[in-house]
């Protein structure tokens, strides 16, 4: 991802694809100038999951004040912005539309270019916000609430999906299993915390689809398995179940990541998305470094989950390459295959 080192004017990034209202300012050459987010966790917690209509309405309330706050933190006047990037999908359509409308309206008012960013491209670029950025080609393991994918990143915008989940996403499996165990929303971090107190040897969960070739995943069976073990052993077994679940998914993801690296003969692994904040997953994948000579990269934990910094970064790279929306349409997509993307400036 060779980028010119010269300093460019800052780009505003807006993320509203799900339950986080997030904003950041990033400038090529200078780096991340400011970022902040407003989490809707408390709003949705009482319902045990994200309620799309409530999410959209809360983005409407939070986004403009957050933009003001982040620009102030960055000490950037909005008239100094060179462009605006927003998450255009995949995600919840109503939630996406809020970010898209604000971004498009602001860009039109300021007379600067605007660009819609693919949420998963933003996730996979997040490790580039760190001091030691990865260089393509690499394999990306994208693990979030909505996606589980292994992607061969041949260059920025040149993505071959090697494998993905056939049913539940990994974050969804964490959240659903957490719910079965009586933990609140969002379940991933709560399940991981409970697993710390669990006995790793008491239960052994299946490692789905690891006994046959291929890079696809399936995580819906494992949550059903958790339900049965809980029914058979009672609620006092919850910590041991959480631990066994975590061991199984970490090993499954590690096996498939190694297989993907071998298949495309890559020596670099990038891990991103909300579940890459998981401590045990990070430890297991980081271990591929010394054991197999693979360079492994993660975003810092706060940039694993949804954030504005990754959107501003992806936007800056594409806007620097001269790419921008050519009309005033406010376009978002609930579904958007990553393989449809093109390198910066090429579409
Ligand atoms: O990337 P993200 O913030 O949103 C999506 O694009 O989906 O990912 C959210 C997902 C949720 O399912 C959440 O439970 C999970 O990431 N998650 C975790 C951890 N932190 C967040 N799962 C396991 N362990 C964690 N520490
Ligand atoms: Zn995400």
Coordinates of C-alpha atoms and ligand atoms in Angstrom, one line a residue:
X1 CA 0.0 0.0 0.0
X2 CA 2.6 2.5 -1.1
X3 CA 1.3 5.9 -0.2
X4 CA 3.1 9.2 -0.8
X5 CA 4.7 10.4 2.4
X6 CA 3.8 14.0 1.6
X7 CA 1.3 15.6 4.0
X8 CA -2.2 16.0 2.8
X9 CA -5.1 18.0 4.1
X10 CA -7.3 16.1 6.7
X11 CA -10.2 13.8 5.8
X12 CA -13.2 13.4 8.1
X13 CA -14.4 9.8 8.6
X14 CA -17.9 8.9 9.7
X15 CA -19.0 5.4 10.8
X16 CA -22.7 4.6 11.5
X17 CA -23.1 1.1 10.2
X18 CA -24.5 -0.5 13.4
X19 CA -24.6 0.6 17.0
X20 CA -21.6 2.9 17.2
X21 CA -21.6 6.6 16.1
X22 CA -17.9 7.2 15.4
X23 CA -16.0 10.0 13.9
X24 CA -12.3 10.7 13.2
X25 CA -9.9 13.0 11.4
X26 CA -7.0 11.5 9.5
X27 CA -4.4 13.2 7.3
X28 CA -2.0 11.3 5.1
X29 CA 1.5 12.1 6.3
X30 CA 0.4 13.4 9.7
X31 CA -1.7 10.4 10.8
X32 CA -4.7 10.3 13.0
X33 CA -5.5 13.7 14.4
X34 CA -8.5 12.9 16.6
X35 CA -11.2 10.2 17.0
X36 CA -14.2 9.6 19.3
X37 CA -17.2 7.4 19.4
X38 CA -20.5 7.3 21.1
X39 CA -21.6 3.7 21.9
X40 CA -25.3 2.8 21.9
X41 CA -24.7 -0.3 24.0
X42 CA -26.9 1.0 26.9
X43 CA -29.7 1.8 24.5
X44 CA -29.9 -1.7 23.1
X45 CA -28.9 -3.7 26.2
X46 CA -32.4 -3.9 27.5
X47 CA -33.6 -5.6 24.3
X48 CA -30.7 -8.1 24.3
X49 CA -29.5 -7.0 20.9
X50 CA -29.4 -4.1 18.4
X51 CA -32.8 -2.6 17.5
X52 CA -32.2 -1.1 14.0
X53 CA -34.8 1.7 14.2
X54 CA -33.5 2.8 17.6
X55 CA -29.9 2.7 16.2
X56 CA -30.8 5.0 13.3
X57 CA -32.6 7.5 15.5
X58 CA -29.7 7.7 18.0
X59 CA -27.2 8.2 15.1
X60 CA -29.3 11.2 14.1
X61 CA -29.1 12.6 17.6
X62 CA -25.4 12.0 18.2
X63 CA -23.6 12.4 14.9
X64 CA -23.5 16.2 14.3
X65 CA -22.4 17.0 17.9
X66 CA -19.7 14.3 17.6
X67 CA -18.4 15.7 14.3
X68 CA -18.1 19.2 16.0
X69 CA -16.3 17.7 19.0
X70 CA -13.8 15.7 17.0
X71 CA -13.0 18.6 14.6
X72 CA -12.4 20.7 17.7
X73 CA -10.1 18.0 19.3
X74 CA -8.2 17.8 16.0
X75 CA -8.0 21.6 15.9
X76 CA -9.2 21.4 12.3
X77 CA -11.6 24.0 10.9
X78 CA -14.2 22.2 8.7
X79 CA -13.2 24.5 5.8
X80 CA -9.7 22.9 6.0
X81 CA -11.0 19.4 5.3
X82 CA -9.9 17.9 1.9
X83 CA -12.7 15.4 1.8
X84 CA -15.3 13.3 3.7
X85 CA -15.5 9.5 4.0
X86 CA -18.5 7.6 5.3
X87 CA -19.3 3.9 5.7
X88 CA -21.6 3.0 2.8
X89 CA -22.1 -0.6 3.7
X90 CA -22.5 -3.4 4.6
X91 CA -24.6 -2.7 7.6
X92 CA -28.1 -1.6 8.8
X93 CA -29.6 0.5 6.0
X94 CA -31.3 3.1 8.3
X95 CA -28.1 3.5 10.3
X96 CA -25.9 3.8 7.2
X97 CA -28.2 6.4 5.7
X98 CA -27.6 8.8 8.7
X99 CA -23.8 8.8 8.1
X100 CA -24.2 9.0 4.4
X101 CA -26.6 11.9 4.5
X102 CA -24.5 13.9 6.9
X103 CA -21.3 13.2 5.0
X104 CA -22.8 14.0 1.6
X105 CA -24.5 17.2 2.8
X106 CA -21.4 18.4 4.6
X107 CA -19.2 17.7 1.6
X108 CA -21.6 19.4 -0.8
X109 CA -21.7 22.5 1.5
X110 CA -17.9 22.6 1.8
X111 CA -17.3 21.9 -1.9
X112 CA -15.0 18.9 -1.1
X113 CA -15.1 15.4 -2.5
X114 CA -17.0 12.6 -0.7
X115 CA -16.6 8.9 -0.7
X116 CA -18.5 5.8 0.5
X117 CA -16.3 3.2 2.2
X118 CA -16.8 -0.5 2.5
X119 CA -17.0 -1.3 6.2
X120 CA -14.9 -4.5 5.9
X121 CA -12.2 -2.8 3.9
X122 CA -12.0 -0.2 6.7
X123 CA -11.6 -3.0 9.2
X124 CA -8.9 -4.8 7.3
X125 CA -6.9 -1.5 6.9
X126 CA -7.2 -0.7 10.7
X127 CA -3.8 -2.2 11.5
X128 CA -2.3 0.5 9.2
X129 CA -3.1 3.0 11.9
X130 CA -0.4 1.5 14.0
X131 CA 3.3 2.5 14.0
X132 CA 4.4 -0.7 12.1
X133 CA 1.8 -1.1 9.3
X134 CA 1.5 -4.3 7.3
X135 CA 2.3 -4.4 3.6
X136 CA 0.2 -6.4 1.1
X137 CA 0.1 -9.1 -0.1
X138 CA -1.3 -10.6 3.0
X139 CA -4.1 -12.8 4.3
X140 CA -6.7 -11.0 6.4
X141 CA -8.8 -12.8 9.0
X142 CA -11.9 -10.6 9.4
X143 CA -13.9 -11.5 12.5
X144 CA -16.8 -9.2 13.5
X145 CA -20.4 -9.3 14.6
X146 CA -21.6 -9.6 11.0
X147 CA -18.7 -11.3 9.1
X148 CA -16.2 -14.1 9.4
X149 CA -13.9 -14.1 6.4
X150 CA -10.5 -15.1 5.1
X151 CA -9.4 -12.7 2.4
X152 CA -6.4 -12.7 0.2
X153 CA -5.4 -9.0 0.0
X154 CA -3.2 -8.8 -3.1
X155 CA -3.2 -5.0 -2.9
X156 CA -5.5 -2.5 -1.4
X157 CA -8.8 -2.9 -3.2
X158 CA -7.8 -6.2 -4.8
X159 CA -9.5 -8.8 -2.6
X160 CA -10.1 -12.5 -3.1
X161 CA -12.4 -14.0 -0.5
X162 CA -10.9 -17.4 0.3
X163 CA -13.5 -18.5 2.8
X164 CA -16.4 -17.2 4.9
X165 CA -19.1 -18.4 7.3
X166 CA -21.9 -20.5 5.9
X167 CA -24.2 -19.5 8.8
X168 CA -23.5 -17.4 12.0
X169 CA -20.6 -14.9 12.1
X170 CA -18.1 -15.5 14.8
X171 CA -19.2 -12.4 16.8
X172 CA -22.8 -13.5 16.5
X173 CA -21.8 -16.9 17.8
X174 CA -20.1 -15.2 20.8
X175 CA -23.2 -13.0 21.4
X176 CA -25.7 -15.9 21.0
X177 CA -23.7 -18.2 23.3
X178 CA -23.4 -15.4 25.8
X179 CA -27.1 -15.0 25.8
X180 CA -27.6 -18.8 26.3
X181 CA -25.3 -18.5 29.3
X182 CA -27.4 -15.6 30.7
X183 CA -24.9 -12.9 30.0
X184 CA -25.9 -9.4 28.7
X185 CA -25.4 -7.7 25.4
X186 CA -22.9 -7.4 23.8
X187 CA -22.0 -10.9 24.7
X188 CA -18.4 -11.2 23.3
X189 CA -16.5 -9.4 26.0
X190 CA -18.7 -10.7 28.7
X191 CA -18.2 -14.3 27.6
X192 CA -14.5 -13.8 27.3
X193 CA -14.4 -12.4 30.9
X194 CA -16.4 -15.4 32.2
X195 CA -14.2 -17.9 30.4
X196 CA -11.2 -16.6 32.4
X197 CA -12.7 -18.4 35.5
X198 CA -13.5 -21.6 33.5
X199 CA -11.7 -25.0 33.5
X200 CA -10.3 -25.6 30.0
X201 CA -10.3 -29.4 30.5
X202 CA -13.9 -30.0 31.6
X203 CA -15.7 -29.9 28.2
X204 CA -14.5 -30.3 24.7
X205 CA -16.5 -28.5 22.0
X206 CA -16.3 -29.4 18.3
X207 CA -14.0 -27.5 15.9
X208 CA -16.5 -27.1 13.1
X209 CA -15.4 -27.9 9.5
X210 CA -11.7 -28.3 10.5
X211 CA -11.7 -32.1 9.6
X212 CA -12.2 -31.5 5.9
X213 CA -10.4 -29.3 3.4
X214 CA -11.6 -25.8 2.7
X215 CA -11.6 -22.3 4.3
X216 CA -15.3 -21.8 5.0
X217 CA -16.6 -21.6 8.6
X218 CA -19.8 -22.7 10.4
X219 CA -20.5 -21.4 13.9
X220 CA -24.2 -22.1 14.4
X221 CA -23.8 -25.7 15.6
X222 CA -21.4 -24.7 18.4
X223 CA -23.9 -22.4 20.1
X224 CA -26.5 -25.3 20.0
X225 CA -23.8 -27.5 21.5
X226 CA -23.3 -24.9 24.3
X227 CA -27.1 -25.0 25.0
X228 CA -27.1 -28.8 25.3
X229 CA -24.1 -28.8 27.6
X230 CA -25.7 -26.1 29.8
X231 CA -29.0 -28.1 29.9
X232 CA -27.1 -31.3 31.0
X233 CA -24.8 -29.6 33.6
X234 CA -26.7 -26.7 35.0
X235 CA -25.9 -23.0 35.3
X236 CA -22.9 -23.6 37.6
X237 CA -21.1 -25.0 34.6
X238 CA -21.4 -21.6 32.7
X239 CA -17.7 -20.5 33.2
X240 CA -16.4 -23.9 32.0
X241 CA -18.7 -23.8 29.0
X242 CA -17.6 -20.3 28.1
X243 CA -14.0 -21.4 28.3
X244 CA -14.6 -24.5 26.2
X245 CA -16.5 -22.4 23.6
X246 CA -13.6 -19.9 23.5
X247 CA -11.0 -22.6 23.2
X248 CA -12.9 -24.2 20.3
X249 CA -13.5 -21.1 18.2
X250 CA -9.9 -19.8 18.8
X251 CA -8.5 -23.2 17.6
X252 CA -10.9 -23.3 14.6
X253 CA -9.9 -19.8 13.5
X254 CA -6.2 -20.5 14.0
X255 CA -6.4 -23.7 11.9
X256 CA -8.2 -22.0 9.1
X257 CA -5.9 -18.9 9.2
X258 CA -2.8 -21.2 8.9
X259 CA -4.5 -23.1 6.1
X260 CA -5.2 -19.9 4.2
X261 CA -1.6 -18.7 4.6
X262 CA -0.3 -22.0 3.2
X263 CA -2.8 -21.9 0.3
X264 CA -1.8 -18.5 -1.1
X265 CA 1.8 -18.8 0.2
X266 CA 1.6 -15.6 2.2
X267 CA 3.9 -14.8 5.2
X268 CA 1.8 -12.0 6.6
X269 CA -1.5 -12.3 8.5
X270 CA -3.7 -9.3 9.4
X271 CA -6.5 -9.9 12.0
X272 CA -9.2 -7.3 12.4
X273 CA -12.9 -6.8 13.3
X274 CA -14.5 -6.7 16.8
X275 CA -13.6 -10.3 17.8
X276 CA -9.9 -9.6 17.1
X277 CA -10.1 -7.7 20.5
X278 CA -10.4 -11.2 22.1
X279 CA -7.3 -11.8 24.2
X280 CA -7.1 -15.5 23.7
X281 CA -7.5 -15.2 19.9
X282 CA -4.8 -12.6 19.7
X283 CA -2.4 -14.8 21.8
X284 CA -3.1 -17.9 19.6
X285 CA -2.6 -16.0 16.3
X286 CA 0.4 -14.0 17.5
X287 CA 2.0 -17.3 18.3
X288 CA 2.1 -18.2 14.6
X289 CA 4.8 -15.6 14.4
X290 CA 7.6 -17.4 16.4
X291 CA 6.3 -20.9 15.5
X292 CA 5.8 -20.5 11.7
X293 CA 7.7 -17.3 10.8
X294 CA 4.5 -15.4 9.9
X295 CA 4.3 -11.7 10.6
X296 CA 1.0 -11.1 12.4
X297 CA -0.7 -7.7 12.7
X298 CA -3.6 -6.5 14.8
X299 CA -5.2 -3.1 15.3
X300 CA -5.0 -1.8 18.9
X301 CA -8.1 -3.2 20.8
X302 CA -10.1 0.1 20.4
X303 CA -9.7 -0.1 16.6
X304 CA -10.7 -3.8 16.4
X305 CA -14.4 -2.8 17.1
X306 CA -16.2 -0.3 15.0
X307 CA -14.5 3.1 14.9
X308 CA -14.2 6.3 12.8
X309 CA -10.4 6.1 12.4
X310 CA -10.5 3.1 10.1
X311 CA -13.0 4.9 7.8
X312 CA -11.1 8.1 7.8
X313 CA -7.9 6.2 6.9
X314 CA -9.6 4.2 4.0
X315 CA -11.2 7.4 2.8
X316 CA -7.9 9.3 2.9
X317 CA -6.1 6.6 0.8
X318 CA -8.9 6.5 -1.8
X319 CA -9.5 10.3 -1.9
X320 CA -5.7 10.9 -2.3
X321 CA -5.8 8.6 -5.3
X322 CA -8.4 11.0 -6.9
X323 CA -11.4 8.7 -6.2
X324 CA -14.7 10.4 -5.2
X325 CA -18.4 10.1 -5.7
X326 CA -19.3 11.6 -9.0
X327 CA -22.9 12.5 -8.3
X328 CA -25.0 13.7 -5.4
X329 CA -26.7 10.3 -4.8
X330 CA -26.7 9.2 -1.1
X331 CA -26.0 5.6 -1.7
X332 CA -25.7 2.8 0.9
X333 CA -25.8 -1.0 0.6
X334 CA -27.0 -3.4 3.3
X335 CA -25.0 -6.1 1.4
X336 CA -21.8 -5.5 -0.5
X337 CA -19.4 -8.2 -1.6
X338 CA -15.8 -7.2 -0.7
X339 CA -14.6 -8.8 -4.0
X340 CA -16.5 -6.0 -5.9
X341 CA -14.0 -3.4 -4.7
X342 CA -11.2 -2.0 -7.0
X343 CA -7.8 -0.5 -6.1
X344 CA -7.9 3.3 -5.1
X345 CA -8.5 5.5 -8.1
X346 CA -9.5 2.5 -10.4
X347 CA -13.2 2.6 -10.2
Ligands
LIG1 O1 -16.5 -5.1 14.3 P1 -17.6 -5.0 15.3 O2 -17.4 -3.9 16.3 O3 -19.0 -4.7 14.6 C1 -19.3 -5.3 13.4 O4 -18.9 -4.9 12.3 O5 -20.0 -6.4 13.5 O6 -17.8 -6.4 16.0 C2 -18.6 -6.6 17.1 C3 -18.6 -8.0 17.6 C4 -19.6 -8.4 18.6 O7 -20.2 -9.6 18.2 C5 -18.9 -8.5 19.9 O8 -19.5 -9.4 20.8 C6 -17.5 -9.0 19.4 O9 -17.3 -8.2 18.3 N1 -16.4 -8.7 20.4 C7 -15.8 -9.7 21.0 C8 -14.8 -9.1 21.9 N2 -15.0 -7.7 21.8 C9 -16.0 -7.5 20.8 N3 -15.9 -11.0 21.0 C10 -15.0 -11.8 21.7 N4 -14.1 -11.3 22.6 C11 -14.0 -9.9 22.7 N5 -13.1 -9.4 23.6
LIG2 ZN1 -17.5 -3.7 12.1

